[in-house]
Amino acid sequence: MTWQKDKPQTAAGAPGALRETSRARLAALADAEVLILGGGVNGVATLRELALNGVSCVLLDSGDFASGASGASSRMAHGGLRYLEGREFRLVAESARERNRLIANAGHLVKPLKITVPLEHLVSGIVGSVTRFLGLSRRSGPLSLAALEGALRLYEAYGRREHPLPAHRTLLRRERFPAGLSPRTRAVVTYYDGQITQPEGLMFEMIAEAMAQGPHVAVLNHATWHREDGQFVVGDSFGREVWRLAPKVVVNATGAAIDRVNAELGGETHYLRGVKGAHLVLDNPELHARMNGHAFYFDDGTGRMIITLPVGDNVLAGTTEVETNDPGDRHIAEDEIGYLLRAMDGLFSDIPVTSEQIVSMTTGIRPLRRSDGSVTSAARDHALEENRFAGLDAPVLSLVGGKWTTFRAFGEETADRALALLGRDRKVSTASRRYPGAAPCSADDLARETGVAPVLAERLVTRYGALARALAPLCTGAGAMPLTGASLYCRGEIVWAIRERGAQRIEDIVLRRSRLTFGQGLRDDTLADLAGILQAETGRPHADIAAEVEAVRADPRLMGMRTRSGEDAA
């Protein structure tokens, strides 16, 4: 069965809504082979692998897709240069390979990114780097040119096998340095990694590709579940239906909640060390212009490195590392904000960075593998743990650790183990498989084929790649009208986010289906417009949506730390 054959109508009369399709399929998936708990990038990658190989599977998330660490990333596909100092060679090799594959197979959303590293030391600090490399010290220290040159040679060797990126360059003459760097800067090195322009968008492409394999696949966000009589009783926070599932394999991909979810499954595990990281989204045109499309990777003055990169017209800066035991901790402390602002304010001596420039912030908890020592030195590699819990017939595979760049490899590893447990063989590999939006699609062709205005067609192709063809019919006529206070988004995009990407709440739209919290920041009149569209599409009570709007307005993560200028979000 194809995606087209089982598309129901939504209450608003729109065919093919993601959630309605999944709800219709769940009734026939009582004996689904695999149940995936958690809709972050690793869970979604596992779903894609299994669906493409004909395995019946259901993915559930108690919140929204990408609502944890997957939606609060640095927006980079990187090989993990700094992990070499911790001797995580396997992780760096895998990350460099997967980064290159992403640039090759998802080129509409993953681009090469030039990274500039200003250095104050040519040789000083190399002893500290060597002792950290040998495991004799965990103390941070300054990065030297000698240490970085050596690391980059190994780093680039790992990434040379498939779709290699350009080699690094070193500048020693100050007149060639970017203006405004500290007078103590002795050298500047540039190298390449990757930037994911729309990370959540790539996840939704994987969900859509999995769903397109047929009725043996279903996904549901805002789901509820509990165990009863050896089965999983599944509900929908926005509906009354209940489904019972008896999977043969359970995949726990709940990120920072893995140990807690394993307890709900009947077991006791202590796999995780939760480390919370915050990023600031800045509106600072002078800083953005000075960066000239480059990311900057620089010492904060204490030996700890900061990464900052342009995202659209904004600058993203991060990250912090704060240990937490609460999987739901979304608080960004004042000292985290202050730390990042001080670091950014010191990058260019002539460009001030202040709290008034913060238009939004993100925070997520990295589900690192439990270890001793500082959070900075904690291992970043992933591990697949397998358990049998009392009262549960299905084995449980827990996805511990991992990073955005390696999601495909981690999903592949998990799917291979699930296939082995099911006695199935792999038929389809995703190693060189192109993502759906990477198919050829030009703005000129889109405008000519669909009647979408050329300027809008350009924006749609930039955001969605070839998927813009499916979206374009909603972006004509009234659907082409811009959102109030956010003229770079049209109303049709929001309708599509609700119907085809499962958005049910205001936060779902502004954080994970758009970049409305970027640009000049989120405005009250934009929220009012979104509320009207969401109510019309879902039929949800007006009072509930109004309460969500108020919650967003009160959240500095989403509204930033400055008074709105009245200009549009981007």
PDB file of C-alpha atoms in Angstrom, residues 282-294 296 308 310 313-317 344-345 347-348 351-353 357:
ATOM      1  CA  LEU A 282      21.642  36.642  18.710  1.00  0.00           C
ATOM      2  CA  ASP A 283      20.454  39.436  16.464  1.00  0.00           C
ATOM      3  CA  ASN A 284      23.684  41.372  15.960  1.00  0.00           C
ATOM      4  CA  PRO A 285      24.082  42.453  12.311  1.00  0.00           C
ATOM      5  CA  GLU A 286      27.599  43.799  12.846  1.00  0.00           C
ATOM      6  CA  LEU A 287      28.781  40.514  14.354  1.00  0.00           C
ATOM      7  CA  HIS A 288      27.027  38.547  11.613  1.00  0.00           C
ATOM      8  CA  ALA A 289      28.738  40.610   8.910  1.00  0.00           C
ATOM      9  CA  ARG A 290      32.162  40.282  10.534  1.00  0.00           C
ATOM     10  CA  MET A 291      31.842  36.486  10.657  1.00  0.00           C
ATOM     11  CA  ASN A 292      31.369  36.542   6.865  1.00  0.00           C
ATOM     12  CA  GLY A 293      29.632  33.178   6.689  1.00  0.00           C
ATOM     13  CA  HIS A 294      32.245  31.424   8.849  1.00  0.00           C
ATOM     14  CA  PHE A 296      34.302  30.697  14.894  1.00  0.00           C
ATOM     15  CA  THR A 308      29.476  30.342  17.167  1.00  0.00           C
ATOM     16  CA  PRO A 310      25.708  32.205  11.402  1.00  0.00           C
ATOM     17  CA  ASP A 313      20.621  36.471   9.644  1.00  0.00           C
ATOM     18  CA  ASN A 314      21.338  35.450  13.235  1.00  0.00           C
ATOM     19  CA  VAL A 315      24.331  34.212  15.165  1.00  0.00           C
ATOM     20  CA  LEU A 316      24.075  31.043  17.260  1.00  0.00           C
ATOM     21  CA  ALA A 317      26.479  30.701  20.206  1.00  0.00           C
ATOM     22  CA  MET A 344      30.998  36.219  22.740  1.00  0.00           C
ATOM     23  CA  ASP A 345      31.729  39.782  23.835  1.00  0.00           C
ATOM     24  CA  LEU A 347      35.580  37.440  20.341  1.00  0.00           C
ATOM     25  CA  PHE A 348      35.891  40.768  18.511  1.00  0.00           C
ATOM     26  CA  ILE A 351      31.782  44.486  18.512  1.00  0.00           C
ATOM     27  CA  PRO A 352      29.831  44.400  21.776  1.00  0.00           C
ATOM     28  CA  VAL A 353      27.493  41.478  22.501  1.00  0.00           C
ATOM     29  CA  GLN A 357      20.557  41.067  21.368  1.00  0.00           C
TER      30      GLN A 357
END
